[in-house]
XYZ file of C-alpha atoms in Angstrom:
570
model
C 30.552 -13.825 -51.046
C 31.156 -16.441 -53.638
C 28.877 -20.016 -53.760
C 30.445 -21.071 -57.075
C 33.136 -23.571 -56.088
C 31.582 -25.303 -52.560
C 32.237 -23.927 -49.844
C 31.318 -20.475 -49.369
C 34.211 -17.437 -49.724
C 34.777 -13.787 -48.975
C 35.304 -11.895 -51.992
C 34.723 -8.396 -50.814
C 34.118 -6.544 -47.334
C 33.426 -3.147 -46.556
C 36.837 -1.469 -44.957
C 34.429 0.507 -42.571
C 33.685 -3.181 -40.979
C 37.163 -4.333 -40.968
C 37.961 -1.130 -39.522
C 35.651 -1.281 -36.520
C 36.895 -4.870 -35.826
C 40.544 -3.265 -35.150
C 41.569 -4.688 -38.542
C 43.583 -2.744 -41.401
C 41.235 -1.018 -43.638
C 43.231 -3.371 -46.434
C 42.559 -6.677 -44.414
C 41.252 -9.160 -46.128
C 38.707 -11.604 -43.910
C 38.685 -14.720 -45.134
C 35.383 -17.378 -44.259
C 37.961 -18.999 -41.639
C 38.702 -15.669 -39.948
C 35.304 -14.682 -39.538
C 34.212 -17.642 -38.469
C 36.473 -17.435 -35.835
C 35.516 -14.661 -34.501
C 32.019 -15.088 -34.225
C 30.787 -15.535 -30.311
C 30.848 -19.314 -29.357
C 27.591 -19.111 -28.192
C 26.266 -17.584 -32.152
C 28.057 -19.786 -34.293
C 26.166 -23.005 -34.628
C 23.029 -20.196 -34.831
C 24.814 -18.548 -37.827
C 26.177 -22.099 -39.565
C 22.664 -23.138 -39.845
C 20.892 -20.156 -41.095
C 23.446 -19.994 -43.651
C 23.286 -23.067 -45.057
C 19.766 -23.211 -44.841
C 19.629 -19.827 -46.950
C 22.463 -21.493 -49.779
C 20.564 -24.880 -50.005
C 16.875 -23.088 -50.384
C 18.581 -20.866 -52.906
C 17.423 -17.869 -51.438
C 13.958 -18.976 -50.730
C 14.496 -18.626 -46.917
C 15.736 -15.903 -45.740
C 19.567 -14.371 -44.080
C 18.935 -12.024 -41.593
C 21.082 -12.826 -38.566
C 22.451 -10.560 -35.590
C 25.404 -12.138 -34.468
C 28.537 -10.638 -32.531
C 31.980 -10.362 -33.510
C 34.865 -10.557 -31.727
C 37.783 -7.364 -32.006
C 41.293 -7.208 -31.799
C 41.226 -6.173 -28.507
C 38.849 -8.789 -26.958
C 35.918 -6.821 -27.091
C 32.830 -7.765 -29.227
C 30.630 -5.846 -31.199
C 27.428 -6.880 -32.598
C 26.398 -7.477 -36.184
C 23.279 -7.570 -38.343
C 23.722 -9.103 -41.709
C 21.010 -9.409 -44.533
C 21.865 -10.863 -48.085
C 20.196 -11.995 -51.317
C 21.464 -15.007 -53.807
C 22.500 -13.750 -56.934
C 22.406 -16.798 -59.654
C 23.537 -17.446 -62.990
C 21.420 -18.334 -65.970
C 20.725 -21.852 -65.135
C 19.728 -20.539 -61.926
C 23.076 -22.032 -59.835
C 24.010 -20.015 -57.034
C 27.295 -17.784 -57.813
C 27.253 -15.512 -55.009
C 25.754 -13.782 -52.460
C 25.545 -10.025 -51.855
C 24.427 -8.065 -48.550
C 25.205 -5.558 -46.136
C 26.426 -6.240 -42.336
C 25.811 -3.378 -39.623
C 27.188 -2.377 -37.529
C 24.250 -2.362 -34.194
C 26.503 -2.507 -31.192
C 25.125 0.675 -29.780
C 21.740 -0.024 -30.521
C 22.134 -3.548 -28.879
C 23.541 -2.325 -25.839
C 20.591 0.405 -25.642
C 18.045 -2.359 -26.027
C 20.037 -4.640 -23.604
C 20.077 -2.294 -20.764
C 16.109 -1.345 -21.116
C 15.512 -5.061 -21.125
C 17.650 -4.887 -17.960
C 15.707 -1.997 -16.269
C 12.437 -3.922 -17.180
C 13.630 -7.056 -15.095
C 15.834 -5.482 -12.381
C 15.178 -2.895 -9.991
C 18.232 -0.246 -11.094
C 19.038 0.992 -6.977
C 19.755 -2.536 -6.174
C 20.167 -4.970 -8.925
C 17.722 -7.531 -7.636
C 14.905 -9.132 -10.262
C 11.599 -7.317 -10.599
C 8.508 -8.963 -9.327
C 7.764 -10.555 -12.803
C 11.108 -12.115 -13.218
C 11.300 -12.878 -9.825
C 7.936 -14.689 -10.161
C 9.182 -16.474 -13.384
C 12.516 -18.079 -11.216
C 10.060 -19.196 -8.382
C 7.980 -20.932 -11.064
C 10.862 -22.409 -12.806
C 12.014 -23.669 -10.127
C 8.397 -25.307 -9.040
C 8.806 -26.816 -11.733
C 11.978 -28.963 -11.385
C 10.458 -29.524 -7.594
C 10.088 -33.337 -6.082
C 6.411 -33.819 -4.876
C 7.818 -34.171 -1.133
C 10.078 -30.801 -0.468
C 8.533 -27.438 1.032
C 9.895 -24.077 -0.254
C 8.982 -20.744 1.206
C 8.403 -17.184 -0.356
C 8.275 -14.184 2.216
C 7.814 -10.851 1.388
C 9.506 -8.424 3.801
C 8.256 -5.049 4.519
C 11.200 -2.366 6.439
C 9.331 0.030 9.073
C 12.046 2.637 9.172
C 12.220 4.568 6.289
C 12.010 8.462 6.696
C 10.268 8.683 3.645
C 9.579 7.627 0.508
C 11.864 6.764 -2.011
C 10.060 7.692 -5.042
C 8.464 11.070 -3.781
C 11.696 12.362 -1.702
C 14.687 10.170 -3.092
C 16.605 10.968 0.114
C 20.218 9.992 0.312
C 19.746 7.996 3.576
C 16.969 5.867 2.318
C 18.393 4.901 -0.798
C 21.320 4.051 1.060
C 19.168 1.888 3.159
C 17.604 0.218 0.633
C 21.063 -0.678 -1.298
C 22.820 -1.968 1.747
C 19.842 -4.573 2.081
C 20.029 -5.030 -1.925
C 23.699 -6.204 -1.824
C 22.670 -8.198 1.752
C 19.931 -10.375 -0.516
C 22.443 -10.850 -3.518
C 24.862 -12.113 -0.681
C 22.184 -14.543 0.231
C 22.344 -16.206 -3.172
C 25.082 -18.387 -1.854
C 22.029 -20.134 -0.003
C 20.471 -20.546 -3.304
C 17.730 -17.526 -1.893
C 16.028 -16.019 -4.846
C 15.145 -12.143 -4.134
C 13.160 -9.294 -5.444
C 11.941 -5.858 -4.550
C 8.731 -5.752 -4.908
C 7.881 -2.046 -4.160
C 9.370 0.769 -2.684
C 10.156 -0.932 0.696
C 9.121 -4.211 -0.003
C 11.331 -7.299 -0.707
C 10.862 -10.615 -1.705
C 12.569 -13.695 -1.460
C 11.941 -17.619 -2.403
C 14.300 -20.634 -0.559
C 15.267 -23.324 -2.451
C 13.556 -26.363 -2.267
C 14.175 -27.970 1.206
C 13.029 -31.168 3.139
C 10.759 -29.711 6.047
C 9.134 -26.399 6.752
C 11.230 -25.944 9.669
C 14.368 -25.756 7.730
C 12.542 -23.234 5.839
C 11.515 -21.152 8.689
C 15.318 -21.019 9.768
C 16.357 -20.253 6.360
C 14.387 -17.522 6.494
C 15.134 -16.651 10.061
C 18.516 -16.599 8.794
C 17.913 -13.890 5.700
C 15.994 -11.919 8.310
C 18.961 -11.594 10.643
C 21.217 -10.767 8.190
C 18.915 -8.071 6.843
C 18.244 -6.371 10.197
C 22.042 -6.218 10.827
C 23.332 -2.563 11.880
C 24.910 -0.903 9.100
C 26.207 2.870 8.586
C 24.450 5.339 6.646
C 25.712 8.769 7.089
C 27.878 8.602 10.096
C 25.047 7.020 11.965
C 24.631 3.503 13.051
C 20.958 2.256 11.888
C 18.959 -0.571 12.284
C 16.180 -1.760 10.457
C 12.593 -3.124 11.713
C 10.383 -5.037 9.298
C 7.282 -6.649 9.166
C 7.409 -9.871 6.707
C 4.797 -12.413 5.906
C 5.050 -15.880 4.600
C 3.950 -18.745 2.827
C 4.759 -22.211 1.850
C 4.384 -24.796 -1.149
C 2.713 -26.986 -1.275
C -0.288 -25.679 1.450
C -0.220 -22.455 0.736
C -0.266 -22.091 -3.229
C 1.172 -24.135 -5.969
C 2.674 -21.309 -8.318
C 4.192 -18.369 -7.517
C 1.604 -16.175 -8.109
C -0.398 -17.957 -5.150
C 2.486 -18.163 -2.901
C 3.283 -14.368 -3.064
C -0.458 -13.321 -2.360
C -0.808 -15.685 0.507
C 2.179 -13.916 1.755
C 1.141 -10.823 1.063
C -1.876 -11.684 3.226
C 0.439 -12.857 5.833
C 1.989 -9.328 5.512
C -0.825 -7.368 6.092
C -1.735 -9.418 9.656
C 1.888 -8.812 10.156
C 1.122 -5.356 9.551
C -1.043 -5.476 12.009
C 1.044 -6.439 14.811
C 2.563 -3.907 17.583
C 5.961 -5.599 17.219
C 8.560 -6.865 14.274
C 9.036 -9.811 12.832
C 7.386 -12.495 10.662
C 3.679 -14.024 10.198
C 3.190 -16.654 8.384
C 0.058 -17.659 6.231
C -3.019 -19.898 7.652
C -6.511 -21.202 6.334
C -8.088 -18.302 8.269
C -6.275 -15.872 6.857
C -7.643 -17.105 3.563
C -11.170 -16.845 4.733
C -10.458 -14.020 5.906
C -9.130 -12.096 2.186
C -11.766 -14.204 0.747
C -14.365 -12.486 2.667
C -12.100 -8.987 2.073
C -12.694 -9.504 -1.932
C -15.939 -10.526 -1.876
C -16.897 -7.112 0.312
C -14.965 -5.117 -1.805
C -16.853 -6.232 -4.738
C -20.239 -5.323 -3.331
C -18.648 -2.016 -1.880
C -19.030 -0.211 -5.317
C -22.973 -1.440 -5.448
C -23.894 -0.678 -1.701
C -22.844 3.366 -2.561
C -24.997 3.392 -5.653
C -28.135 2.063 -3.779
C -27.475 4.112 -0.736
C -27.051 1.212 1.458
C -24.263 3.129 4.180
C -26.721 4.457 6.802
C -26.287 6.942 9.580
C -26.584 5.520 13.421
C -26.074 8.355 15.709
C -24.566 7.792 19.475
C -25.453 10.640 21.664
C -23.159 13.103 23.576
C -23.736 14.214 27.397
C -23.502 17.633 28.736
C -22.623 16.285 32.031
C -22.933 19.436 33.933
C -26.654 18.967 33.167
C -26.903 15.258 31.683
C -29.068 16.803 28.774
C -28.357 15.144 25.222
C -25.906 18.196 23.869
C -25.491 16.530 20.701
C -24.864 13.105 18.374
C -22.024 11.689 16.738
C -22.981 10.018 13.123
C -21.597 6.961 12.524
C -21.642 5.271 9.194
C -23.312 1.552 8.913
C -23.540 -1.040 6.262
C -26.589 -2.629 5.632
C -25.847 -5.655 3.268
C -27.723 -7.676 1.969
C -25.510 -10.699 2.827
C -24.046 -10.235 6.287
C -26.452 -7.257 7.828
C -25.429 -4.410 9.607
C -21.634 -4.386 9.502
C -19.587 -1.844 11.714
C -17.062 1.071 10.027
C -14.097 -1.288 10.693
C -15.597 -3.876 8.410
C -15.828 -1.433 5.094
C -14.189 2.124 5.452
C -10.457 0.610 5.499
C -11.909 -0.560 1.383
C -13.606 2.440 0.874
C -10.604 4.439 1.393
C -8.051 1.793 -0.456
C -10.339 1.992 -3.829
C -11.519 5.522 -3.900
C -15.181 5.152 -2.445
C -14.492 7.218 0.845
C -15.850 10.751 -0.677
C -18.973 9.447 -1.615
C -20.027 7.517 1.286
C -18.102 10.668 3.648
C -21.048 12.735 1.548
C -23.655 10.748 1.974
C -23.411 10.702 5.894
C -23.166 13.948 5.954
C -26.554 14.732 4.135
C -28.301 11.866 6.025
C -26.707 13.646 9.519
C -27.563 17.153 8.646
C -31.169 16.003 7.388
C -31.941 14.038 10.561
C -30.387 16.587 13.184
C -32.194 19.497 11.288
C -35.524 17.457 12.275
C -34.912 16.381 16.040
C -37.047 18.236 18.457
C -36.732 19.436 21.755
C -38.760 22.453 24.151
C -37.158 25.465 24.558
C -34.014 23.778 24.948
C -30.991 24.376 22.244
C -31.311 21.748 19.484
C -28.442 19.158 19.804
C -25.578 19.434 17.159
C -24.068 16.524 15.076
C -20.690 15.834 14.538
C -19.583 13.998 11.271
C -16.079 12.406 10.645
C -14.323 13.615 7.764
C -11.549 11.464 6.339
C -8.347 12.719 4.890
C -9.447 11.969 1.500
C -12.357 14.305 1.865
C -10.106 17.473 3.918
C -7.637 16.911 0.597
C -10.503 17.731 -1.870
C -10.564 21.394 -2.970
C -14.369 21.349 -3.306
C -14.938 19.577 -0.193
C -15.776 22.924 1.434
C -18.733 24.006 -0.960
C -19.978 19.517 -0.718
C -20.980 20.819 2.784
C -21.871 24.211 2.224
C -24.374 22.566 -0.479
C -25.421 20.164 1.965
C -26.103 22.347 4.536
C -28.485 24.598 2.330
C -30.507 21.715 0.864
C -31.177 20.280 4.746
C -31.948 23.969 6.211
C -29.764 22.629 9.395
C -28.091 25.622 10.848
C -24.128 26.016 10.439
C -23.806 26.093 14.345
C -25.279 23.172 14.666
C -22.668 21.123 12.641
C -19.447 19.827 13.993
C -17.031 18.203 12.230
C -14.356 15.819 13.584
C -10.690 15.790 12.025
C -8.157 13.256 12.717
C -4.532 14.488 12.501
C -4.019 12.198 9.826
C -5.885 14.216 7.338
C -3.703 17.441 8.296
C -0.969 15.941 7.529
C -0.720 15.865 3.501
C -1.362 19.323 2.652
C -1.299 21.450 6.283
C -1.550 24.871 4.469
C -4.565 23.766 2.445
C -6.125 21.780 5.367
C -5.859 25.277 7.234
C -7.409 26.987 4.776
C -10.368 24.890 4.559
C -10.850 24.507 8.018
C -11.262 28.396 8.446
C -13.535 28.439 5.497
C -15.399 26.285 7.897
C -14.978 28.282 11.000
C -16.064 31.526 8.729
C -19.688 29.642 7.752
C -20.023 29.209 11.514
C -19.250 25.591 11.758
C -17.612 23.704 14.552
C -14.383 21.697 14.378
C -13.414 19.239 17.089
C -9.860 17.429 16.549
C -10.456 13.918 17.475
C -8.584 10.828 19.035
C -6.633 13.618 20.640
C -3.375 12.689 22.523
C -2.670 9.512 20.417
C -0.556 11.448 17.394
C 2.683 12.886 17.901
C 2.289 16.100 16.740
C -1.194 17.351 18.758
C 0.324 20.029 20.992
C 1.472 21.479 17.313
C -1.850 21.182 15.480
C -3.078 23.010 18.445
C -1.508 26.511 17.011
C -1.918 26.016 13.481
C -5.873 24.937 12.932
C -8.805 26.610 13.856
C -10.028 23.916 16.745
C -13.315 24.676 18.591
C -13.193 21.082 20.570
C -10.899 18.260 21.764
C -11.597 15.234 21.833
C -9.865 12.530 24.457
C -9.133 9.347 22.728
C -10.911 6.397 24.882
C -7.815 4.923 25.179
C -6.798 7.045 27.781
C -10.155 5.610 29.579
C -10.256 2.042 28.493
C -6.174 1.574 28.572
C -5.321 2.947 32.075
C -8.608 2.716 33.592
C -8.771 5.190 36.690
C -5.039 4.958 36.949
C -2.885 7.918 38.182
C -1.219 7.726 34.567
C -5.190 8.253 33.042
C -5.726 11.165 35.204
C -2.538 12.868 35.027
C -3.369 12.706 31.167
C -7.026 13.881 31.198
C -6.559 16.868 33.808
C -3.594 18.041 31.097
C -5.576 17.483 28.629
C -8.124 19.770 30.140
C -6.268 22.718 31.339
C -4.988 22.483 28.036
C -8.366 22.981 26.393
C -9.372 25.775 28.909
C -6.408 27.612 28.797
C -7.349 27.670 24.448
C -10.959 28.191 24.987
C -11.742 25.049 23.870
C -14.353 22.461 25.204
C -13.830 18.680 25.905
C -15.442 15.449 24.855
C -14.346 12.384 26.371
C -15.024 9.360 24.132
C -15.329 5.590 25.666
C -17.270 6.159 28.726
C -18.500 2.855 30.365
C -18.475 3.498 33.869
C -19.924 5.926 36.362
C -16.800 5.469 38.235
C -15.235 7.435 34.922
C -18.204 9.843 35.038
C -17.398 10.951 38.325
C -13.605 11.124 37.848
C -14.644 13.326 34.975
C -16.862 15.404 35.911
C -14.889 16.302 38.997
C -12.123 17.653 36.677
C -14.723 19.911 34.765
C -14.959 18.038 31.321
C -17.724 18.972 29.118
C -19.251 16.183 27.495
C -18.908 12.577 27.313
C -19.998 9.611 24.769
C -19.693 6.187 25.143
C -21.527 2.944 26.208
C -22.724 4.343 29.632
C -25.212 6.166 27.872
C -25.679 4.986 24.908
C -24.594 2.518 21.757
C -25.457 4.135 18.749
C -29.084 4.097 17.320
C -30.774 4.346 14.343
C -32.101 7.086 13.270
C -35.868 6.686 13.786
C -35.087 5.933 17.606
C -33.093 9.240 17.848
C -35.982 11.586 19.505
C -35.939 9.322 22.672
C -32.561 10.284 23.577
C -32.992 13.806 21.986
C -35.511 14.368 25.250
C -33.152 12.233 27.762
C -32.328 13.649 31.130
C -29.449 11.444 32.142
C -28.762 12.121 36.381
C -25.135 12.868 37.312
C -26.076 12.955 40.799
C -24.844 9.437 42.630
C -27.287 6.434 42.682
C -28.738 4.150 40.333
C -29.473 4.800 36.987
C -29.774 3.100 33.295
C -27.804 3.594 30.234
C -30.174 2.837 27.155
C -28.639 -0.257 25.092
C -30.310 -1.031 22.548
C -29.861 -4.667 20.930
C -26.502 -5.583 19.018
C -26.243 -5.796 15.261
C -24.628 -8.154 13.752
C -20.778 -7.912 14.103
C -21.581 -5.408 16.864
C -18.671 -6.139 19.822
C -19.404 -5.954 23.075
C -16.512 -3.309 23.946
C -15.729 -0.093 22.179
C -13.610 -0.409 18.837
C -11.990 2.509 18.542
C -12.712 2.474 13.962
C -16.384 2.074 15.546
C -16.250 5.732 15.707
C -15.373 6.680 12.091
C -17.834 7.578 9.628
């Protein structure tokens, strides 16, 4: 390029450029030309890098990327570098450098930068660029208008996008992509968030009631029936939400209040939306600061066993105990399962704490006393996490050894939830079990959907009836019909019963007369601590009719009055 008379001009360019512009390899690009045919949106860019490079005399330096248009429309990108080249006197006489072409490379670069800020199945922004909208557009917000963020969480996928990638649910979640991008007539921002989690922010708007039919509005239109595979399929979702001002002031804020929202949502027995409130703040606060003590309390062995005893009721002789994990802290006392073992299975602290029960449970049952009597067994919950562990087996083998408490007089207690992962492993384990002599009960039984077929595939020594089917129907028909299936079940198997939730002698009765083996519940018995275990260890409770007393010992703190059914796990 020559700088010798003003204005700069083309003197040479490469015919392999000219060439990929659609030009004759003999076509000679003027200054004009190529101006031209730079992108609008590049050329005041390019006009003032290049003069600032002329006027410094090369000081500062020309290194642009710039596109350029074709002949047939098209544009392909450019990067140019050059040096001054001057005369004696040190004028500028012209310029030399080499242009690239980097179209490829561009559009490579272009589309990760596109993957990194929108979710590829549906096109909608990522959670940081979604995040980055909402806060750009807090910030162009008058102080008076409300605006609303909701995240939106479908119930009805088969599975799992990311493990099974199944036609049907990626369908699924497209439809309800190109539903949201519809939405952005109504000026709705939207994002998914996770694998069936959405997002989406309303404009800014004058009450919180036109917000809440906004979103009412996106909600419809989402649940609408669509087709996927010949089928006609409705989605259910939870959602949560939250509103500027009260409920955060940047985006951040507003989508974990309504992710907190979410999870009471997630809570609920039916669909729809939650929105956020102070308590639920309190609430997450409280959440956090729990979890942060969690990882201490295992350390200094502050989860203790309490043990609840179970009734032979042919004989009302204390046949064995269930352990039950407690929290002492130091801040808020003796805190119930429901209160910690949801955390300690979210952040990876349910093995430990699973182990430690079981050592305190084997080392207390291998020291309770009785006559000539059989010594009571204790049952121990085992969570999925600790069934999925391949060394979970020789944990209790180990544990069993250091205690000297006898195989047969260990039960544990497996939900159907931790057969589910792994079935053929779980099966495995569970006979390694069976083989040391150990007993297995299944428990919560009847409340899963696939009990009947657990029934044939594990190695089951003991059901146990969910106290649902005591504390929901009462003595209905519906409860008995239930139970007495339940038990000709388990005695056509060879299996024995435990009915959990007992409260009445009304249900004592009832069960007895349909030959159940043993019984738990508040009747007898809250649970105890371990130093007050030998009382009920020698207990004779009678099962003939007439007065008698349960033995209740005094609540601890956050101790309901009725039976929560996580009171049970360990």
């Amino acid at each position: 390029m020559s700088l010798a008379n003003g204005a700069p001009k083309i003197t040479f360019i490469s015919p392999e450029l000219t060439g990929r512009l659609g030009l004759l390899p003999t076509h000679r690009l003027s200054m004009s030309e190529l101006r031209a045919r730079r992108h609008p949106d590049d050329l005041e860019r390019i006009d003032r890098v290049l003069e600032d490079f002329v006027t410094s005399g090369g000081q500062r330096p020309y290194d642009v990327r710039y596109r350029v248009r074709t002949n047939d429309g098209s544009y392909r990108w450019v990067h140019s570098r050059g040096n001054i080249v001057s005369d004696d006197n040190g004028t500028a006489q012209r310029m030399l450098g080499v242009s690239l072409d980097i179209t490829e490379q561009t559009e490579a670069e272009e589309r990760v930068r596109q993957l990194l800020r929108f979710d590829p199945l549906t096109g909608l922004a990522k959670p940081h660029k979604f995040l980055a909208e909402v806060d750009q557009a807090l910030a162009t917000i008058a102080p008076l208008p409300v605006l609303g963020v909701v995240q939106v969480k479908l119930l009805d996928l088969n599975s799992l996008i990311e493990e099974s990638e199944t036609v049907e649910d990626a369908l699924i979640i497209h439809i309800i992509g190109d539903r949201l991008h519809a939405l952005s007539d109504s000026a709705l921002l939207a994002s998914r968030v996770s694998t069936d989690t959405f997002a989406i922010a309303t404009p800014a708007m004058q009450t919180a009631q036109a917000v809440h039919s906004l979103v009412q509005h996106a909600l419809d239109r989402i649940s609408e029936p669509m087709q996927v595979a010949g089928r006609t399929v409705r989605v259910r979702f939870h959602a949560g939400g939250a509103l500027y001002p009260d409920d955060g002031d940047r985006a951040h804020g507003l989508l974990r209040s309504s992710g907190h929202a979410l999870e009471e949502a997630d809570g609920a027995a039916d669909a729809g939306i939650r929105w956020f409130t102070d308590g639920m703040n309190s609430k997450f606060r409280q959440r956090n600061t729990r979890l942060r003590d969690l990882a201490s309390a295992v350390m200094n062995r502050e989860i203790e066993c309490h043990f609840q005893p179970i009734v032979d009721l042919s004989t009302g002789r204390t046949a064995g105990f269930e352990a039950l994990a407690r929290w002492r802290s130091a801040g808020e006392g003796l805190l119930a399962p429901d209160q910690f073992i949801g955390l300690a299975e979210e952040f990876g602290h349910i093995g430990q704490i699973g182990e430690d029960v079981l050592r305190q449970a084997c080392r207390a049952a291998a020291n309770w006393h009785v006559g000539s009597e059989r010594a009571p067994f204790v049952a121990v919950n085992v969570s999925p996490m600790q069934l999925n562990n391949p060394a979970f087996p020789a944990a209790v083998a180990r544990v069993l050894a250091e205690s000297g408490l006898p195989p047969s007089r260990l039960e544990l207690e497996i939900t159907e939830s931790a057969l589910t992962k792994d079935p053929e492993a779980a099966a495995q384990r569970l006979e390694t079990f069976r083989r040391l002599g150990i007993s297995i009960a299944i428990d919560d039984f009847g409340t899963g959907y696939s009990s009947l077929s657990l029934l044939s595939k594990f190695p089951f020594t003991r059901l146990k009836i969910d106290r649902s089917f005591l504390t929901r129907y009462g003595l209905s028909r519906e409860s008995t019909i239930i139970v007495d299936m339940i038990i000709d079940l388990g005695e056509h198997l060879g299996l024995s019963v435990t009915t959990e939730g007992v409260e009445t002698r009304k249900q004592v009765e009832m069960l007895s007369r349909r030959g159940v083996t043993f019984a738990q519940g508040y009747l007898f018995s809250r649970p105890v601590a371990s130093e007050d275990v030998q009382a009920l260890v020698d207990k004779a409770w009678p099962m003939e009719s007439g007065n008698w007393k349960a033995i209740r010992p005094e609540r601890t703190k956050r101790q309901s009055r009725g039976p929560s059914k996580l009171s049970k796990r360990p």
